[in-house]
mmCIF file of C-alpha atoms and ligand atoms in Angstrom:
data_model
loop_
_atom_site.group_PDB
_atom_site.id
_atom_site.type_symbol
_atom_site.label_atom_id
_atom_site.label_comp_id
_atom_site.label_asym_id
_atom_site.label_seq_id
_atom_site.Cartn_x
_atom_site.Cartn_y
_atom_site.Cartn_z
ATOM 1 C CA MET F 1 73.538 98.444 59.623
ATOM 2 C CA SER F 2 75.684 97.963 62.453
ATOM 3 C CA ARG F 3 74.671 99.314 65.740
ATOM 4 C CA TYR F 4 78.101 101.097 65.612
ATOM 5 C CA SER F 5 78.073 101.907 61.880
ATOM 6 C CA ARG F 6 78.781 105.763 62.487
ATOM 7 C CA GLN F 7 82.007 105.119 64.744
ATOM 8 C CA GLU F 8 83.052 102.340 61.868
ATOM 9 C CA LEU F 9 82.526 104.953 59.268
ATOM 10 C CA PHE F 10 84.663 107.487 60.954
ATOM 11 C CA ALA F 11 88.228 107.389 59.455
ATOM 12 C CA GLY F 12 90.210 107.315 62.741
ATOM 13 C CA ILE F 13 88.643 104.074 63.745
ATOM 14 C CA GLY F 14 87.178 102.316 60.840
ATOM 15 C CA ARG F 15 85.718 98.672 60.977
ATOM 16 C CA GLU F 16 88.860 97.287 62.065
ATOM 17 C CA GLY F 17 89.350 99.840 64.965
ATOM 18 C CA GLN F 18 85.665 99.093 65.665
ATOM 19 C CA GLY F 19 86.476 95.455 65.934
ATOM 20 C CA ARG F 20 89.176 96.048 68.125
ATOM 21 C CA ILE F 21 86.945 98.082 70.654
ATOM 22 C CA ARG F 22 84.077 95.125 70.492
ATOM 23 C CA ARG F 23 86.990 92.964 71.864
ATOM 24 C CA ALA F 24 88.222 95.395 74.636
ATOM 25 C CA ARG F 25 88.105 95.248 78.405
ATOM 26 C CA VAL F 26 87.810 98.427 80.017
ATOM 27 C CA LEU F 27 87.883 99.499 84.079
ATOM 28 C CA VAL F 28 86.350 102.839 84.901
ATOM 29 C CA ALA F 29 88.313 103.992 88.266
ATOM 30 C CA GLY F 30 85.675 106.071 90.256
ATOM 31 C CA CYS F 31 81.990 106.712 89.131
ATOM 32 C CA GLY F 32 81.236 110.206 90.057
ATOM 33 C CA ALA F 33 81.005 112.863 87.412
ATOM 34 C CA LEU F 34 83.657 111.891 85.269
ATOM 35 C CA GLY F 35 83.171 108.344 85.831
ATOM 36 C CA SER F 36 79.664 108.368 84.629
ATOM 37 C CA ALA F 37 80.344 110.212 81.367
ATOM 38 C CA LEU F 38 83.355 108.041 80.620
ATOM 39 C CA ALA F 39 81.345 104.608 81.317
ATOM 40 C CA GLU F 40 78.394 106.028 79.177
ATOM 41 C CA THR F 41 80.732 106.608 76.216
ATOM 42 C CA MET F 42 82.473 103.302 76.544
ATOM 43 C CA ALA F 43 79.247 101.396 76.832
ATOM 44 C CA ARG F 44 77.673 103.006 73.821
ATOM 45 C CA ALA F 45 80.901 102.459 72.125
ATOM 46 C CA GLY F 46 80.433 98.992 72.219
ATOM 47 C CA VAL F 47 83.088 97.509 74.358
ATOM 48 C CA ALA F 48 83.396 93.970 75.652
ATOM 49 C CA SER F 49 83.275 94.264 79.281
ATOM 50 C CA LEU F 50 83.275 97.412 81.580
ATOM 51 C CA THR F 51 83.886 97.375 85.155
ATOM 52 C CA VAL F 52 82.923 100.255 87.363
ATOM 53 C CA VAL F 53 84.536 100.570 90.929
ATOM 54 C CA ASP F 54 83.077 103.082 93.280
ATOM 55 C CA ARG F 55 83.150 103.585 97.177
ATOM 56 C CA ASP F 56 80.138 105.827 97.540
ATOM 57 C CA THR F 57 76.427 106.198 97.490
ATOM 58 C CA VAL F 58 74.513 108.456 95.551
ATOM 59 C CA GLU F 59 73.584 111.659 96.856
ATOM 60 C CA THR F 60 71.478 114.407 95.513
ATOM 61 C CA THR F 61 74.161 117.208 94.926
ATOM 62 C CA ASN F 62 75.494 114.652 92.592
ATOM 63 C CA LEU F 63 72.736 114.988 90.242
ATOM 64 C CA GLN F 64 73.712 118.221 88.636
ATOM 65 C CA ARG F 65 76.566 116.487 86.896
ATOM 66 C CA GLN F 66 76.773 112.629 87.262
ATOM 67 C CA SER F 67 75.013 111.649 84.624
ATOM 68 C CA LEU F 68 73.998 108.019 85.245
ATOM 69 C CA PHE F 69 72.063 108.703 88.495
ATOM 70 C CA ASP F 70 68.618 109.838 89.190
ATOM 71 C CA GLU F 71 66.381 111.163 92.027
ATOM 72 C CA GLU F 72 65.563 107.652 93.007
ATOM 73 C CA ASP F 73 69.393 106.537 93.182
ATOM 74 C CA ALA F 74 69.796 109.114 95.545
ATOM 75 C CA ALA F 75 66.534 108.770 97.624
ATOM 76 C CA LEU F 76 67.362 105.088 97.927
ATOM 77 C CA ALA F 77 71.168 105.958 98.902
ATOM 78 C CA ARG F 78 71.858 103.325 96.136
ATOM 79 C CA ALA F 79 75.711 102.658 95.947
ATOM 80 C CA LYS F 80 77.059 104.234 92.367
ATOM 81 C CA ALA F 81 78.642 101.327 91.388
ATOM 82 C CA LYS F 82 75.498 99.428 91.236
ATOM 83 C CA ALA F 83 73.054 101.947 90.015
ATOM 84 C CA ALA F 84 75.744 102.514 87.397
ATOM 85 C CA GLU F 85 75.937 99.047 86.322
ATOM 86 C CA ALA F 86 71.876 98.848 86.107
ATOM 87 C CA ARG F 87 71.712 101.961 83.856
ATOM 88 C CA LEU F 88 74.914 100.825 81.842
ATOM 89 C CA LEU F 89 73.164 97.710 81.044
ATOM 90 C CA ARG F 90 70.173 99.580 79.758
ATOM 91 C CA LEU F 91 72.171 101.382 77.323
ATOM 92 C CA ASN F 92 73.939 98.655 75.963
ATOM 93 C CA SER F 93 72.884 94.832 76.709
ATOM 94 C CA ASP F 94 75.818 93.699 74.446
ATOM 95 C CA VAL F 95 78.491 94.970 77.034
ATOM 96 C CA ALA F 96 79.333 92.668 80.200
ATOM 97 C CA VAL F 97 78.934 95.326 82.861
ATOM 98 C CA ARG F 98 80.285 94.768 86.423
ATOM 99 C CA GLY F 99 79.986 97.106 89.256
ATOM 100 C CA ILE F 100 82.008 96.532 92.343
ATOM 101 C CA VAL F 101 81.182 98.617 95.596
ATOM 102 C CA ALA F 102 84.811 99.082 97.096
ATOM 103 C CA ASP F 103 87.587 101.487 97.928
ATOM 104 C CA LEU F 104 90.142 100.825 94.871
ATOM 105 C CA ASP F 105 93.355 100.394 96.997
ATOM 106 C CA ALA F 106 96.285 99.122 95.710
ATOM 107 C CA ALA F 107 95.333 95.320 95.865
ATOM 108 C CA LEU F 108 92.052 95.660 94.076
ATOM 109 C CA ALA F 109 93.342 97.931 91.690
ATOM 110 C CA ASP F 110 96.266 95.107 90.860
ATOM 111 C CA ARG F 111 93.561 92.688 90.399
ATOM 112 C CA LEU F 112 91.082 94.679 88.044
ATOM 113 C CA VAL F 113 94.172 96.325 86.236
ATOM 114 C CA ARG F 114 95.683 93.000 84.788
ATOM 115 C CA GLY F 115 92.379 91.915 83.339
ATOM 116 C CA SER F 116 91.919 95.179 81.599
ATOM 117 C CA ASP F 117 93.012 96.641 78.223
ATOM 118 C CA LEU F 118 92.429 100.222 79.081
ATOM 119 C CA VAL F 119 91.722 102.189 82.606
ATOM 120 C CA LEU F 120 89.781 105.491 82.675
ATOM 121 C CA ASP F 121 90.230 107.702 85.580
ATOM 122 C CA GLY F 122 87.213 108.804 87.148
ATOM 123 C CA THR F 123 88.438 109.218 90.855
ATOM 124 C CA ASP F 124 88.415 112.473 92.683
ATOM 125 C CA ASN F 125 91.514 112.104 94.546
ATOM 126 C CA PHE F 126 95.449 112.219 94.181
ATOM 127 C CA GLU F 127 96.074 109.355 96.698
ATOM 128 C CA THR F 128 93.716 106.632 94.340
ATOM 129 C CA ARG F 129 95.309 108.318 91.068
ATOM 130 C CA TYR F 130 98.920 107.542 92.281
ATOM 131 C CA VAL F 131 98.375 104.351 93.181
ATOM 132 C CA LEU F 132 96.682 103.638 89.774
ATOM 133 C CA ASN F 133 99.589 104.997 88.005
ATOM 134 C CA ASP F 134 101.913 102.531 89.653
ATOM 135 C CA VAL F 135 99.748 99.842 89.293
ATOM 136 C CA CYS F 136 99.015 100.408 85.469
ATOM 137 C CA LEU F 137 102.924 101.069 84.921
ATOM 138 C CA ARG F 138 103.360 97.511 86.478
ATOM 139 C CA ALA F 139 100.954 95.804 84.560
ATOM 140 C CA GLY F 140 102.066 97.726 81.412
ATOM 141 C CA VAL F 141 98.099 98.792 81.126
ATOM 142 C CA PRO F 142 97.455 102.125 79.705
ATOM 143 C CA TRP F 143 95.334 104.647 81.654
ATOM 144 C CA VAL F 144 93.897 108.064 80.769
ATOM 145 C CA TYR F 145 94.065 110.514 84.117
ATOM 146 C CA GLY F 146 91.595 113.310 84.138
ATOM 147 C CA ALA F 147 90.183 115.865 86.765
ATOM 148 C CA CYS F 148 88.170 118.829 86.690
ATOM 149 C CA VAL F 149 86.967 121.625 89.388
ATOM 150 C CA GLY F 150 85.692 124.556 89.109
ATOM 151 C CA ALA F 151 85.300 125.407 84.981
ATOM 152 C CA HIS F 152 88.795 123.877 84.847
ATOM 153 C CA GLY F 153 90.109 120.762 83.742
ATOM 154 C CA VAL F 154 93.155 118.343 82.871
ATOM 155 C CA ALA F 155 93.474 115.241 80.885
ATOM 156 C CA LEU F 156 96.488 112.967 80.213
ATOM 157 C CA ALA F 157 97.198 109.588 78.377
ATOM 158 C CA VAL F 158 99.806 107.313 79.662
ATOM 159 C CA ARG F 159 101.240 104.695 77.678
ATOM 160 C CA PRO F 160 103.524 102.637 80.295
ATOM 161 C CA GLY F 161 107.174 102.572 79.161
ATOM 162 C CA ARG F 162 106.632 104.987 76.218
ATOM 163 C CA THR F 163 105.126 108.217 77.468
ATOM 164 C CA PRO F 164 105.261 110.290 80.602
ATOM 165 C CA CYS F 165 103.252 108.991 83.447
ATOM 166 C CA LEU F 166 101.604 111.010 86.221
ATOM 167 C CA ARG F 167 104.290 111.052 88.389
ATOM 168 C CA CYS F 168 106.597 112.271 85.294
ATOM 169 C CA ALA F 169 104.098 115.059 84.689
ATOM 170 C CA LEU F 170 103.089 116.240 88.085
ATOM 171 C CA GLY F 171 105.671 115.567 90.154
ATOM 172 C CA GLU F 172 105.226 113.616 93.657
ATOM 173 C CA ARG F 173 101.624 112.898 95.328
ATOM 174 C CA PRO F 174 100.413 116.822 96.214
ATOM 175 C CA ALA F 175 100.075 116.653 100.186
ATOM 176 C CA ALA F 176 96.617 115.669 101.239
ATOM 177 C CA GLY F 177 94.045 118.953 101.255
ATOM 178 C CA SER F 178 96.415 121.035 99.200
ATOM 179 C CA GLY F 179 94.400 121.247 96.275
ATOM 180 C CA GLU F 180 90.806 122.650 95.211
ATOM 181 C CA THR F 181 87.969 120.311 95.336
ATOM 182 C CA CYS F 182 84.241 120.372 93.728
ATOM 183 C CA ASP F 183 83.207 120.172 97.255
ATOM 184 C CA THR F 184 85.085 123.427 98.140
ATOM 185 C CA VAL F 185 84.796 125.480 94.961
ATOM 186 C CA GLY F 186 82.447 123.841 93.082
ATOM 187 C CA VAL F 187 82.054 122.562 89.656
ATOM 188 C CA VAL F 188 79.942 123.292 86.283
ATOM 189 C CA GLY F 189 78.377 120.631 84.485
ATOM 190 C CA PRO F 190 80.015 121.355 81.100
ATOM 191 C CA ILE F 191 83.361 120.759 82.108
ATOM 192 C CA VAL F 192 82.914 117.116 83.089
ATOM 193 C CA GLN F 193 81.717 116.340 79.888
ATOM 194 C CA VAL F 194 84.761 118.206 78.185
ATOM 195 C CA VAL F 195 87.149 116.540 80.135
ATOM 196 C CA ALA F 196 85.367 113.057 80.094
ATOM 197 C CA GLY F 197 85.508 113.496 76.461
ATOM 198 C CA LEU F 198 88.874 114.100 76.270
ATOM 199 C CA GLN F 199 89.575 111.318 78.058
ATOM 200 C CA ALA F 200 87.300 108.881 76.209
ATOM 201 C CA ALA F 201 88.603 110.040 72.770
ATOM 202 C CA GLU F 202 92.237 109.171 73.943
ATOM 203 C CA GLY F 203 90.702 105.812 75.220
ATOM 204 C CA LEU F 204 89.143 104.997 71.849
ATOM 205 C CA LYS F 205 92.412 105.750 69.879
ATOM 206 C CA ILE F 206 94.304 103.240 72.228
ATOM 207 C CA LEU F 207 91.544 100.622 71.942
ATOM 208 C CA ALA F 208 91.329 100.998 68.167
ATOM 209 C CA GLY F 209 94.756 100.623 68.029
ATOM 210 C CA ARG F 210 95.736 104.478 66.727
ATOM 211 C CA GLU F 211 98.080 105.311 69.198
ATOM 212 C CA GLU F 212 99.841 107.798 66.673
ATOM 213 C CA ALA F 213 97.063 109.933 66.999
ATOM 214 C CA LEU F 214 97.244 110.342 70.744
ATOM 215 C CA VAL F 215 97.787 114.140 71.971
ATOM 216 C CA ASP F 216 101.233 114.719 72.706
ATOM 217 C CA GLY F 217 101.038 115.937 76.762
ATOM 218 C CA LEU F 218 98.719 117.303 79.196
ATOM 219 C CA VAL F 219 95.438 118.810 78.045
ATOM 220 C CA THR F 220 94.228 121.749 80.132
ATOM 221 C CA VAL F 221 90.953 123.142 79.648
ATOM 222 C CA ASP F 222 89.333 126.700 81.209
ATOM 223 C CA LEU F 223 85.971 126.771 79.628
ATOM 224 C CA TRP F 224 84.930 130.046 81.702
ATOM 225 C CA ALA F 225 88.218 131.734 80.239
ATOM 226 C CA GLY F 226 87.732 129.692 76.867
ATOM 227 C CA THR F 227 91.264 128.476 76.869
ATOM 228 C CA PHE F 228 92.681 125.072 75.749
ATOM 229 C CA ASP F 229 96.127 123.972 75.978
ATOM 230 C CA VAL F 230 98.604 121.123 75.451
ATOM 231 C CA ALA F 231 101.782 121.070 77.603
ATOM 232 C CA SER F 232 104.655 118.421 76.121
ATOM 233 C CA PHE F 233 107.290 116.857 78.337
ATOM 234 C CA GLY F 234 109.381 115.751 75.567
ATOM 235 C CA GLY F 235 109.654 112.446 77.085
ATOM 236 C CA ARG F 236 109.377 110.537 80.738
ATOM 237 C CA ALA F 237 111.069 112.321 83.395
ATOM 238 C CA PRO F 238 114.694 111.130 84.233
ATOM 239 C CA TRP F 239 114.134 111.271 88.048
ATOM 240 C CA CYS F 240 110.696 109.246 87.831
ATOM 241 C CA PRO F 241 111.355 106.273 90.067
ATOM 242 C CA SER F 242 108.046 104.507 88.711
ATOM 243 C CA CYS F 243 109.374 105.014 85.097
ATOM 244 C CA THR F 244 113.215 104.534 85.674
ATOM 245 C CA LEU F 245 113.654 102.089 88.409
ATOM 246 C CA ARG F 246 110.392 100.558 88.374
ATOM 247 C CA ARG F 247 109.923 101.555 91.941
ATOM 248 C CA PHE F 248 106.189 101.947 92.797
ATOM 249 C CA ASP F 249 106.305 103.716 95.878
ATOM 250 C CA TYR F 250 102.739 104.517 95.988
ATOM 251 C CA ALA F 251 100.967 101.079 95.148
ATOM 252 C CA ASP F 252 103.388 99.504 97.366
ATOM 253 C CA ALA F 253 102.611 101.657 100.345
ATOM 254 C CA PRO F 254 100.428 99.856 103.022
ATOM 255 C CA ALA F 255 96.770 101.040 102.942
ATOM 256 C CA PRO F 256 95.912 103.420 105.693
ATOM 257 C CA PRO F 257 93.227 102.038 107.985
ATOM 258 C CA LEU F 258 91.614 105.311 107.931
ATOM 259 C CA ALA F 259 91.512 108.364 105.390
ATOM 260 C CA VAL F 260 90.086 111.612 105.730
ATOM 261 C CA LEU F 261 88.302 112.597 102.294
ATOM 262 C CA CYS F 262 89.932 116.005 101.546
ATOM 263 C CA GLY F 263 87.494 118.715 100.777
ATOM 264 C CA ARG F 264 84.736 116.351 101.428
ATOM 265 C CA ASP F 265 83.919 116.641 105.231
ATOM 266 C CA ALA F 266 84.240 113.106 105.261
ATOM 267 C CA VAL F 267 86.312 110.272 106.603
ATOM 268 C CA GLN F 268 86.550 106.701 105.408
ATOM 269 C CA LEU F 269 87.208 103.743 107.884
ATOM 270 C CA ARG F 270 88.447 100.530 106.066
ATOM 271 C CA GLY F 271 86.645 98.127 108.407
ATOM 272 C CA SER F 272 87.664 94.682 109.130
ATOM 273 C CA GLY F 273 86.682 93.286 106.056
ATOM 274 C CA THR F 274 84.632 90.529 107.459
ATOM 275 C CA ALA F 275 80.990 90.572 106.352
ATOM 276 C CA LEU F 276 78.548 92.309 108.292
ATOM 277 C CA ASP F 277 74.877 91.307 108.794
ATOM 278 C CA LEU F 278 73.555 94.430 107.154
ATOM 279 C CA ALA F 279 69.898 93.770 107.825
ATOM 280 C CA ALA F 280 70.544 93.336 111.890
ATOM 281 C CA LEU F 281 72.546 96.312 111.508
ATOM 282 C CA ALA F 282 69.525 98.464 109.887
ATOM 283 C CA ALA F 283 67.025 97.032 112.605
ATOM 284 C CA ARG F 284 69.463 97.971 115.274
ATOM 285 C CA LEU F 285 69.702 101.577 114.225
ATOM 286 C CA ARG F 286 66.304 102.443 113.408
ATOM 287 C CA GLY F 287 65.509 103.993 116.633
ATOM 288 C CA ALA F 288 68.849 105.955 116.516
ATOM 289 C CA GLY F 289 67.908 108.128 113.379
ATOM 290 C CA GLU F 290 66.814 107.935 109.743
ATOM 291 C CA VAL F 291 67.790 104.693 108.376
ATOM 292 C CA VAL F 292 68.137 103.748 104.430
ATOM 293 C CA ALA F 293 69.324 100.217 103.672
ATOM 294 C CA ASN F 294 69.804 98.061 100.505
ATOM 295 C CA GLU F 295 71.841 94.777 99.922
ATOM 296 C CA HIS F 296 74.949 96.732 99.650
ATOM 297 C CA LEU F 297 74.870 99.305 102.739
ATOM 298 C CA VAL F 298 73.072 101.191 105.521
ATOM 299 C CA ARG F 299 72.974 104.687 105.812
ATOM 300 C CA LEU F 300 72.163 106.213 109.185
ATOM 301 C CA ARG F 301 71.496 110.169 109.585
ATOM 302 C CA VAL F 302 71.788 111.549 112.780
ATOM 303 C CA PRO F 303 71.772 115.281 113.581
ATOM 304 C CA GLU F 304 75.426 115.591 113.549
ATOM 305 C CA ALA F 305 76.596 113.285 111.161
ATOM 306 C CA GLU F 306 76.018 110.765 108.326
ATOM 307 C CA LEU F 307 77.248 107.128 108.262
ATOM 308 C CA VAL F 308 77.077 104.856 105.330
ATOM 309 C CA VAL F 309 77.962 101.352 106.218
ATOM 310 C CA PHE F 310 79.164 98.797 103.632
ATOM 311 C CA ALA F 311 78.779 94.970 103.781
ATOM 312 C CA ASP F 312 82.672 94.708 104.360
ATOM 313 C CA GLY F 313 82.574 96.927 107.344
ATOM 314 C CA ARG F 314 83.790 99.758 105.703
ATOM 315 C CA ALA F 315 82.350 102.925 106.423
ATOM 316 C CA ILE F 316 82.191 106.806 105.008
ATOM 317 C CA VAL F 317 81.338 108.858 108.102
ATOM 318 C CA LYS F 318 80.122 112.268 106.548
ATOM 319 C CA GLY F 319 79.771 115.692 108.258
ATOM 320 C CA THR F 320 83.223 115.713 109.989
ATOM 321 C CA ALA F 321 86.823 115.784 108.681
ATOM 322 C CA ASP F 322 87.965 114.586 112.321
ATOM 323 C CA ALA F 323 89.182 111.206 112.101
ATOM 324 C CA SER F 324 88.841 110.452 116.006
ATOM 325 C CA ARG F 325 85.420 111.847 115.844
ATOM 326 C CA ALA F 326 84.445 109.530 113.046
ATOM 327 C CA ARG F 327 86.298 106.626 114.570
ATOM 328 C CA SER F 328 84.105 107.222 117.830
ATOM 329 C CA LEU F 329 80.817 107.706 115.850
ATOM 330 C CA TYR F 330 81.426 104.409 113.850
ATOM 331 C CA ALA F 331 82.050 102.960 117.358
ATOM 332 C CA ARG F 332 79.046 104.237 119.160
ATOM 333 C CA TYR F 333 76.531 103.129 115.943
ATOM 334 C CA VAL F 334 78.341 100.148 114.190
ATOM 335 C CA GLY F 335 80.477 98.730 117.374
ATOM 336 C CA VAL F 336 84.369 98.121 117.293
HETATM 337 ZN ZN1 LIG A 1 106.886 108.700 85.253
#
């Protein structure tokens, strides 16, 4: 019996559909709660290759819902993309898994999306999602949006040129900081599994060549209220520049040198791109506070903040949402 026999027996996929899944290249953007569940489902489903991109490290507060990670990952401050890669390879060694520790900006997204048959959204912010939407439309690669907070979640499959995109569905990008986040109002584990399940099901339909089975519209679920709705749009929005003019404002905007990670009490600094000597940095910082280092990053904890510095000089400063304070902490501990 094939490892995938139960999936082949399912009429919606069949042997032919499974053959297609087996040849598919999937990109999971962001590997937090949704990304963990999405990547695990795709690895178990037997895709050919799975690329997981994430910019951050595993923390103890992630473990309640981010199913690929464990206490050791948090204690050693492992990069999520690398911890996920190791775990996914143990789940299915038939899959070519690649974990990339990076911020998914437009340039990187462009490169990765072009080599993919499907993109699954595991990000936690609209900045990245609107870039991803543009990049996928430009490359003609289908993607599935998903988000959850509290006990509430949404999912939408986007087929470029055929169905409404994220911009059609939600309008222009919401102002940074205007929405609730898991760090401000919390999130329960079950909604993660439900939203990731919706996204993964749409993804499998696309990969199996069963696009006629896709849900027509934006799915919204509230697990506490016990409600499930689908809002159809009746086609792409006539005003959407991404769909009608192929004008990709979000992907073509220059990446800012610094980003306040909304609702997260954290700031990301892009760094110079030149490789840092992480071992030397770790040795230098040991007198300044609690240091954890591995091949991908150095984490420094001092009473007023936490700095995670990656090999390319990029850093996430946690414990402040003040950009100038983050910059001065970076200058003090890492240098300019
Ligand atoms: Zn659109």
